[in-house]
Amino acid sequence: MAYDPNNIFAKILRGEAPAFTVYETDHALAFMDIMPQVDGHTLVVPKNDAENLHDADPVILGETIKVVQTVAGAVKKAFDAPGIMIAQLNGSAAGQTVFHLHFHIMPRFQGLEFKLHARSPEDPEKLKSFAEKIRQCL
Ligand code: AMP
């Protein structure tokens, strides 16, 4: 399947759709997931077109993972999370719903289940405050 430049993350990257931005480099952008599975659920996307892991430029992938590491550290600190889960889905059979490569960063706590994938939109004010809280821990 060819990369669709009208996917929602491509629109966010072009500034055509809003996002609660957490962090940014020349190569990648981190922002809050609007239908989080847990409080603090953050996404990191490369700025280059890539549908999934398989077609990503390895150099850009490396730059993106550096951003994942930086943001995961800030999320851990901001939410005082004992565990951080990183998820990355490739293809609809794996559950991918947005076809621009992205990494999920999710704080995890013993015994605290996370919500279903991409189901319930979060209060924008809450997302705004979470983004701010994470930025302060960068
Ligand atoms: P995946 O199923 O791995 O492709 O994940 C896509 C993620 O993007 C889901 O967790 C959605 O909640 C999230 N999502 C969808 N639209 C937006 C959006 N406009 N801004 C931020 N996150 C979004």
Short mmCIF file of N, CA and C and ligand atoms in Angstrom, two decimals:
data_model
loop_
_atom_site.label_atom_id
_atom_site.label_comp_id
_atom_site.label_asym_id
_atom_site.label_seq_id
_atom_site.Cartn_x
_atom_site.Cartn_y
_atom_site.Cartn_z
N MET A 1 0.85 -1.21 0.00
CA MET A 1 0.00 0.00 0.00
C MET A 1 0.89 1.25 0.00
N ALA A 2 0.56 2.21 -0.86
CA ALA A 2 1.35 3.44 -0.91
C ALA A 2 1.01 4.32 0.30
N TYR A 3 2.02 5.07 0.75
CA TYR A 3 1.82 5.99 1.88
C TYR A 3 0.73 7.02 1.53
N ASP A 4 -0.23 7.19 2.43
CA ASP A 4 -1.32 8.16 2.21
C ASP A 4 -0.98 9.47 2.92
N PRO A 5 -0.67 10.53 2.17
CA PRO A 5 -0.27 11.79 2.81
C PRO A 5 -1.40 12.49 3.54
N ASN A 6 -2.62 11.94 3.43
CA ASN A 6 -3.75 12.56 4.13
C ASN A 6 -4.09 11.86 5.44
N ASN A 7 -3.19 10.99 5.91
CA ASN A 7 -3.46 10.38 7.22
C ASN A 7 -3.33 11.46 8.30
N ILE A 8 -3.98 11.24 9.44
CA ILE A 8 -4.08 12.29 10.47
C ILE A 8 -2.71 12.74 11.01
N PHE A 9 -1.75 11.84 11.10
CA PHE A 9 -0.44 12.25 11.64
C PHE A 9 0.31 13.11 10.61
N ALA A 10 0.14 12.82 9.33
CA ALA A 10 0.75 13.67 8.29
C ALA A 10 0.14 15.08 8.38
N LYS A 11 -1.16 15.13 8.65
CA LYS A 11 -1.82 16.45 8.77
C LYS A 11 -1.30 17.20 10.00
N ILE A 12 -1.10 16.48 11.09
CA ILE A 12 -0.53 17.11 12.31
C ILE A 12 0.86 17.64 11.98
N LEU A 13 1.67 16.84 11.29
CA LEU A 13 3.04 17.26 10.95
C LEU A 13 3.05 18.49 10.05
N ARG A 14 2.04 18.61 9.19
CA ARG A 14 1.97 19.79 8.30
C ARG A 14 1.29 20.97 8.98
N GLY A 15 0.83 20.77 10.22
CA GLY A 15 0.15 21.85 10.93
C GLY A 15 -1.30 22.03 10.47
N GLU A 16 -1.84 21.02 9.81
CA GLU A 16 -3.22 21.12 9.31
C GLU A 16 -4.24 20.53 10.30
N ALA A 17 -3.74 19.87 11.32
CA ALA A 17 -4.61 19.32 12.38
C ALA A 17 -3.92 19.61 13.71
N PRO A 18 -4.72 19.83 14.77
CA PRO A 18 -4.13 20.20 16.07
C PRO A 18 -3.50 19.01 16.80
N ALA A 19 -2.59 19.33 17.69
CA ALA A 19 -1.98 18.28 18.53
C ALA A 19 -1.49 18.92 19.82
N PHE A 20 -1.46 18.13 20.89
CA PHE A 20 -0.89 18.57 22.16
C PHE A 20 0.58 18.15 22.14
N THR A 21 1.41 19.04 21.62
CA THR A 21 2.82 18.71 21.42
C THR A 21 3.58 18.66 22.74
N VAL A 22 4.48 17.67 22.82
CA VAL A 22 5.29 17.46 24.01
C VAL A 22 6.74 17.82 23.73
N TYR A 23 7.21 17.41 22.55
CA TYR A 23 8.64 17.55 22.24
C TYR A 23 8.82 17.42 20.74
N GLU A 24 9.91 18.03 20.25
CA GLU A 24 10.13 18.01 18.80
C GLU A 24 11.61 18.12 18.49
N THR A 25 12.07 17.39 17.49
CA THR A 25 13.43 17.60 16.94
C THR A 25 13.25 17.83 15.45
N ASP A 26 14.39 17.93 14.73
CA ASP A 26 14.29 18.09 13.27
C ASP A 26 13.66 16.86 12.63
N HIS A 27 13.73 15.72 13.34
CA HIS A 27 13.33 14.45 12.71
C HIS A 27 12.05 13.82 13.23
N ALA A 28 11.62 14.22 14.43
CA ALA A 28 10.45 13.55 15.01
C ALA A 28 9.65 14.49 15.91
N LEU A 29 8.38 14.14 16.08
CA LEU A 29 7.46 14.94 16.89
C LEU A 29 6.78 14.02 17.91
N ALA A 30 6.64 14.51 19.14
CA ALA A 30 5.93 13.76 20.18
C ALA A 30 4.71 14.57 20.61
N PHE A 31 3.57 13.89 20.72
CA PHE A 31 2.33 14.57 21.12
C PHE A 31 1.42 13.58 21.85
N MET A 32 0.42 14.12 22.54
CA MET A 32 -0.48 13.26 23.33
C MET A 32 -1.42 12.47 22.42
N ASP A 33 -1.66 11.21 22.78
CA ASP A 33 -2.69 10.41 22.10
C ASP A 33 -4.05 10.94 22.57
N ILE A 34 -4.93 11.27 21.64
CA ILE A 34 -6.22 11.87 22.05
C ILE A 34 -7.23 10.83 22.55
N MET A 35 -6.94 9.55 22.32
CA MET A 35 -7.80 8.49 22.88
C MET A 35 -6.91 7.56 23.71
N PRO A 36 -6.36 8.10 24.79
CA PRO A 36 -5.32 7.38 25.54
C PRO A 36 -5.81 6.09 26.19
N GLN A 37 -4.89 5.14 26.27
CA GLN A 37 -5.19 3.89 26.98
C GLN A 37 -4.88 4.01 28.46
N VAL A 38 -4.03 5.00 28.78
CA VAL A 38 -3.71 5.34 30.17
C VAL A 38 -3.39 6.83 30.19
N ASP A 39 -3.44 7.46 31.37
CA ASP A 39 -3.01 8.85 31.50
C ASP A 39 -1.54 8.91 31.11
N GLY A 40 -1.18 9.88 30.29
CA GLY A 40 0.21 10.06 29.91
C GLY A 40 0.58 9.37 28.60
N HIS A 41 -0.38 8.68 27.98
CA HIS A 41 -0.14 7.98 26.70
C HIS A 41 0.30 9.01 25.64
N THR A 42 1.53 8.84 25.19
CA THR A 42 2.15 9.79 24.26
C THR A 42 2.59 9.06 23.00
N LEU A 43 2.57 9.76 21.87
CA LEU A 43 2.98 9.17 20.59
C LEU A 43 4.21 9.88 20.07
N VAL A 44 5.07 9.13 19.39
CA VAL A 44 6.23 9.74 18.72
C VAL A 44 6.18 9.32 17.25
N VAL A 45 6.27 10.30 16.37
CA VAL A 45 6.22 10.01 14.93
C VAL A 45 7.42 10.64 14.23
N PRO A 46 8.00 9.93 13.24
CA PRO A 46 9.05 10.57 12.45
C PRO A 46 8.42 11.63 11.54
N LYS A 47 9.20 12.63 11.20
CA LYS A 47 8.66 13.69 10.33
C LYS A 47 8.66 13.27 8.86
N ASN A 48 9.41 12.22 8.55
CA ASN A 48 9.44 11.72 7.16
C ASN A 48 8.29 10.75 6.92
N ASP A 49 7.88 10.64 5.65
CA ASP A 49 6.82 9.71 5.29
C ASP A 49 7.29 8.28 5.50
N ALA A 50 6.55 7.52 6.26
CA ALA A 50 6.81 6.09 6.42
C ALA A 50 5.53 5.50 6.99
N GLU A 51 5.02 4.49 6.34
CA GLU A 51 3.77 3.90 6.80
C GLU A 51 3.98 3.05 8.04
N ASN A 52 5.12 2.37 8.06
CA ASN A 52 5.37 1.46 9.19
C ASN A 52 6.88 1.22 9.33
N LEU A 53 7.21 0.32 10.24
CA LEU A 53 8.61 0.03 10.54
C LEU A 53 9.36 -0.49 9.31
N HIS A 54 8.66 -1.25 8.49
CA HIS A 54 9.31 -1.93 7.35
C HIS A 54 9.80 -0.96 6.28
N ASP A 55 9.10 0.17 6.12
CA ASP A 55 9.53 1.06 5.04
C ASP A 55 10.19 2.35 5.55
N ALA A 56 10.59 2.33 6.84
CA ALA A 56 11.23 3.53 7.40
C ALA A 56 12.72 3.57 7.06
N ASP A 57 13.20 4.76 6.77
CA ASP A 57 14.64 4.97 6.56
C ASP A 57 15.34 4.68 7.89
N PRO A 58 16.34 3.80 7.91
CA PRO A 58 16.98 3.41 9.18
C PRO A 58 17.59 4.59 9.94
N VAL A 59 18.09 5.58 9.23
CA VAL A 59 18.69 6.74 9.91
C VAL A 59 17.59 7.52 10.64
N ILE A 60 16.49 7.73 9.95
CA ILE A 60 15.36 8.46 10.55
C ILE A 60 14.78 7.65 11.71
N LEU A 61 14.75 6.34 11.52
CA LEU A 61 14.27 5.46 12.58
C LEU A 61 15.13 5.63 13.84
N GLY A 62 16.44 5.69 13.65
CA GLY A 62 17.36 5.90 14.77
C GLY A 62 17.08 7.22 15.46
N GLU A 63 16.86 8.27 14.68
CA GLU A 63 16.56 9.59 15.25
C GLU A 63 15.22 9.55 16.00
N THR A 64 14.29 8.79 15.47
CA THR A 64 12.96 8.70 16.10
C THR A 64 13.05 7.96 17.44
N ILE A 65 13.84 6.89 17.45
CA ILE A 65 13.99 6.12 18.70
C ILE A 65 14.67 6.96 19.78
N LYS A 66 15.57 7.85 19.37
CA LYS A 66 16.20 8.74 20.37
C LYS A 66 15.12 9.61 21.02
N VAL A 67 14.16 10.06 20.22
CA VAL A 67 13.07 10.88 20.76
C VAL A 67 12.18 10.03 21.66
N VAL A 68 11.94 8.78 21.25
CA VAL A 68 11.16 7.87 22.10
C VAL A 68 11.84 7.74 23.46
N GLN A 69 13.16 7.57 23.46
CA GLN A 69 13.89 7.41 24.73
C GLN A 69 13.77 8.66 25.60
N THR A 70 13.96 9.82 24.98
CA THR A 70 13.87 11.09 25.72
C THR A 70 12.48 11.28 26.32
N VAL A 71 11.48 11.08 25.49
CA VAL A 71 10.10 11.34 25.94
C VAL A 71 9.66 10.27 26.96
N ALA A 72 10.08 9.02 26.74
CA ALA A 72 9.71 7.96 27.69
C ALA A 72 10.27 8.30 29.09
N GLY A 73 11.47 8.85 29.13
CA GLY A 73 12.07 9.25 30.41
C GLY A 73 11.25 10.34 31.08
N ALA A 74 10.81 11.30 30.27
CA ALA A 74 10.02 12.41 30.82
C ALA A 74 8.64 11.93 31.27
N VAL A 75 8.03 11.01 30.51
CA VAL A 75 6.72 10.47 30.89
C VAL A 75 6.84 9.70 32.21
N LYS A 76 7.90 8.92 32.31
CA LYS A 76 8.13 8.12 33.53
C LYS A 76 8.22 9.03 34.76
N LYS A 77 8.99 10.10 34.58
CA LYS A 77 9.19 11.05 35.68
C LYS A 77 7.88 11.80 35.98
N ALA A 78 7.22 12.28 34.94
CA ALA A 78 6.01 13.09 35.12
C ALA A 78 4.91 12.32 35.84
N PHE A 79 4.77 11.04 35.52
CA PHE A 79 3.69 10.24 36.11
C PHE A 79 4.17 9.33 37.24
N ASP A 80 5.46 9.45 37.57
CA ASP A 80 6.05 8.64 38.63
C ASP A 80 5.72 7.16 38.38
N ALA A 81 5.92 6.74 37.12
CA ALA A 81 5.52 5.40 36.70
C ALA A 81 6.64 4.39 36.93
N PRO A 82 6.35 3.27 37.59
CA PRO A 82 7.38 2.24 37.79
C PRO A 82 7.73 1.53 36.48
N GLY A 83 6.79 1.52 35.54
CA GLY A 83 7.03 0.86 34.26
C GLY A 83 6.58 1.72 33.09
N ILE A 84 7.29 1.56 31.96
CA ILE A 84 6.90 2.27 30.73
C ILE A 84 6.80 1.22 29.63
N MET A 85 5.67 1.22 28.94
CA MET A 85 5.50 0.29 27.82
C MET A 85 5.63 1.06 26.51
N ILE A 86 6.42 0.50 25.59
CA ILE A 86 6.54 1.07 24.25
C ILE A 86 5.85 0.09 23.30
N ALA A 87 4.91 0.58 22.48
CA ALA A 87 4.23 -0.29 21.52
C ALA A 87 4.32 0.32 20.13
N GLN A 88 4.37 -0.55 19.15
CA GLN A 88 4.47 -0.06 17.77
C GLN A 88 3.83 -1.11 16.87
N LEU A 89 2.77 -0.74 16.18
CA LEU A 89 1.97 -1.71 15.42
C LEU A 89 2.18 -1.53 13.92
N ASN A 90 2.30 -2.66 13.22
CA ASN A 90 2.54 -2.62 11.77
C ASN A 90 1.47 -3.41 11.03
N GLY A 91 0.59 -2.69 10.30
CA GLY A 91 -0.46 -3.34 9.52
C GLY A 91 -1.74 -3.51 10.31
N SER A 92 -2.88 -3.48 9.60
CA SER A 92 -4.17 -3.58 10.31
C SER A 92 -4.30 -4.90 11.06
N ALA A 93 -3.67 -5.95 10.56
CA ALA A 93 -3.76 -7.24 11.27
C ALA A 93 -3.10 -7.15 12.64
N ALA A 94 -2.17 -6.21 12.78
CA ALA A 94 -1.49 -6.02 14.08
C ALA A 94 -2.21 -4.96 14.92
N GLY A 95 -3.27 -4.36 14.34
CA GLY A 95 -4.03 -3.35 15.08
C GLY A 95 -3.70 -1.92 14.69
N GLN A 96 -2.83 -1.73 13.69
CA GLN A 96 -2.48 -0.36 13.29
C GLN A 96 -3.72 0.31 12.69
N THR A 97 -3.99 1.54 13.15
CA THR A 97 -5.16 2.27 12.64
C THR A 97 -4.77 3.56 11.94
N VAL A 98 -3.59 4.09 12.25
CA VAL A 98 -3.10 5.29 11.55
C VAL A 98 -1.83 4.88 10.81
N PHE A 99 -1.85 5.09 9.50
CA PHE A 99 -0.79 4.52 8.67
C PHE A 99 0.36 5.49 8.40
N HIS A 100 0.86 6.02 9.51
CA HIS A 100 2.13 6.76 9.55
C HIS A 100 2.85 6.20 10.76
N LEU A 101 4.06 5.70 10.55
CA LEU A 101 4.83 5.06 11.63
C LEU A 101 4.76 5.86 12.94
N HIS A 102 4.46 5.16 14.04
CA HIS A 102 4.44 5.83 15.34
C HIS A 102 4.73 4.84 16.46
N PHE A 103 5.26 5.38 17.54
CA PHE A 103 5.55 4.61 18.75
C PHE A 103 4.64 5.12 19.86
N HIS A 104 4.01 4.17 20.57
CA HIS A 104 3.19 4.51 21.73
C HIS A 104 4.08 4.45 22.98
N ILE A 105 3.96 5.45 23.84
CA ILE A 105 4.65 5.44 25.14
C ILE A 105 3.57 5.46 26.21
N MET A 106 3.53 4.41 27.03
CA MET A 106 2.47 4.31 28.04
C MET A 106 3.01 4.00 29.43
N PRO A 107 2.71 4.87 30.39
CA PRO A 107 3.08 4.57 31.77
C PRO A 107 2.31 3.34 32.24
N ARG A 108 2.95 2.47 32.99
CA ARG A 108 2.28 1.26 33.51
C ARG A 108 2.50 1.15 35.01
N PHE A 109 1.45 0.70 35.68
CA PHE A 109 1.49 0.51 37.14
C PHE A 109 1.02 -0.91 37.44
N GLN A 110 1.65 -1.54 38.42
CA GLN A 110 1.26 -2.89 38.80
C GLN A 110 -0.23 -2.95 39.08
N GLY A 111 -0.93 -3.85 38.40
CA GLY A 111 -2.35 -4.07 38.70
C GLY A 111 -3.29 -3.07 38.04
N LEU A 112 -2.77 -2.04 37.39
CA LEU A 112 -3.65 -1.05 36.75
C LEU A 112 -3.76 -1.38 35.27
N GLU A 113 -4.95 -1.82 34.86
CA GLU A 113 -5.15 -2.21 33.45
C GLU A 113 -5.21 -0.97 32.58
N PHE A 114 -4.90 -1.14 31.29
CA PHE A 114 -5.11 0.01 30.42
C PHE A 114 -6.36 -0.18 29.58
N LYS A 115 -6.88 0.96 29.09
CA LYS A 115 -8.16 0.95 28.37
C LYS A 115 -7.98 0.39 26.95
N LEU A 116 -9.11 0.16 26.27
CA LEU A 116 -9.05 -0.36 24.91
C LEU A 116 -8.41 0.66 23.97
N HIS A 117 -7.84 0.13 22.92
CA HIS A 117 -7.10 0.88 21.93
C HIS A 117 -8.01 1.87 21.16
N ALA A 118 -7.60 3.15 21.12
CA ALA A 118 -8.25 4.17 20.29
C ALA A 118 -9.77 4.18 20.40
N ARG A 119 -10.31 4.19 21.62
CA ARG A 119 -11.77 4.13 21.79
C ARG A 119 -12.37 5.43 22.33
N SER A 120 -11.88 5.89 23.53
CA SER A 120 -12.56 7.02 24.15
C SER A 120 -11.72 8.28 24.13
N PRO A 121 -12.26 9.34 23.46
CA PRO A 121 -11.54 10.61 23.44
C PRO A 121 -11.41 11.20 24.84
N GLU A 122 -10.24 11.73 25.15
CA GLU A 122 -9.96 12.32 26.46
C GLU A 122 -10.32 13.80 26.45
N ASP A 123 -10.64 14.33 27.62
CA ASP A 123 -10.91 15.76 27.79
C ASP A 123 -9.67 16.56 27.33
N PRO A 124 -9.84 17.48 26.36
CA PRO A 124 -8.70 18.24 25.84
C PRO A 124 -7.93 19.01 26.92
N GLU A 125 -8.65 19.50 27.93
CA GLU A 125 -7.97 20.24 29.00
C GLU A 125 -7.01 19.33 29.77
N LYS A 126 -7.44 18.09 29.94
CA LYS A 126 -6.61 17.11 30.64
C LYS A 126 -5.36 16.81 29.80
N LEU A 127 -5.56 16.63 28.49
CA LEU A 127 -4.43 16.34 27.59
C LEU A 127 -3.44 17.50 27.59
N LYS A 128 -3.99 18.71 27.60
CA LYS A 128 -3.13 19.90 27.61
C LYS A 128 -2.27 19.92 28.88
N SER A 129 -2.90 19.60 30.00
CA SER A 129 -2.15 19.64 31.27
C SER A 129 -1.13 18.49 31.33
N PHE A 130 -1.46 17.34 30.76
CA PHE A 130 -0.51 16.23 30.74
C PHE A 130 0.71 16.60 29.87
N ALA A 131 0.45 17.22 28.71
CA ALA A 131 1.55 17.61 27.82
C ALA A 131 2.49 18.56 28.55
N GLU A 132 1.90 19.50 29.28
CA GLU A 132 2.69 20.48 30.03
C GLU A 132 3.52 19.79 31.12
N LYS A 133 2.87 18.86 31.81
CA LYS A 133 3.52 18.12 32.90
C LYS A 133 4.73 17.32 32.35
N ILE A 134 4.56 16.72 31.17
CA ILE A 134 5.66 15.94 30.57
C ILE A 134 6.78 16.89 30.12
N ARG A 135 6.38 18.00 29.49
CA ARG A 135 7.40 18.98 29.02
C ARG A 135 8.27 19.44 30.18
N GLN A 136 7.66 19.61 31.34
CA GLN A 136 8.43 20.08 32.51
C GLN A 136 9.45 19.04 32.98
N CYS A 137 9.28 17.80 32.58
CA CYS A 137 10.21 16.73 33.00
C CYS A 137 11.23 16.39 31.93
N LEU A 138 11.25 17.12 30.84
CA LEU A 138 12.21 16.83 29.76
C LEU A 138 13.61 17.30 30.14
P1 AMP B 1 -2.33 2.61 16.02
O1 AMP B 1 -3.61 1.86 16.18
O2 AMP B 1 -1.12 1.94 16.57
O3 AMP B 1 -2.20 3.00 14.58
O4 AMP B 1 -2.47 3.91 16.90
C1 AMP B 1 -3.04 5.09 16.47
C2 AMP B 1 -3.23 5.93 17.69
O5 AMP B 1 -3.48 7.24 17.28
C3 AMP B 1 -4.41 5.50 18.57
O6 AMP B 1 -3.94 5.23 19.88
C4 AMP B 1 -5.35 6.71 18.54
O7 AMP B 1 -5.96 6.93 19.77
C5 AMP B 1 -4.39 7.83 18.16
N1 AMP B 1 -4.96 8.96 17.45
C6 AMP B 1 -5.86 8.94 16.45
N2 AMP B 1 -6.09 10.20 16.00
C7 AMP B 1 -5.30 11.02 16.74
C8 AMP B 1 -5.08 12.42 16.76
N3 AMP B 1 -5.72 13.26 15.95
N4 AMP B 1 -4.20 12.93 17.65
C9 AMP B 1 -3.54 12.10 18.52
N5 AMP B 1 -3.71 10.77 18.55
C10 AMP B 1 -4.58 10.24 17.68
#
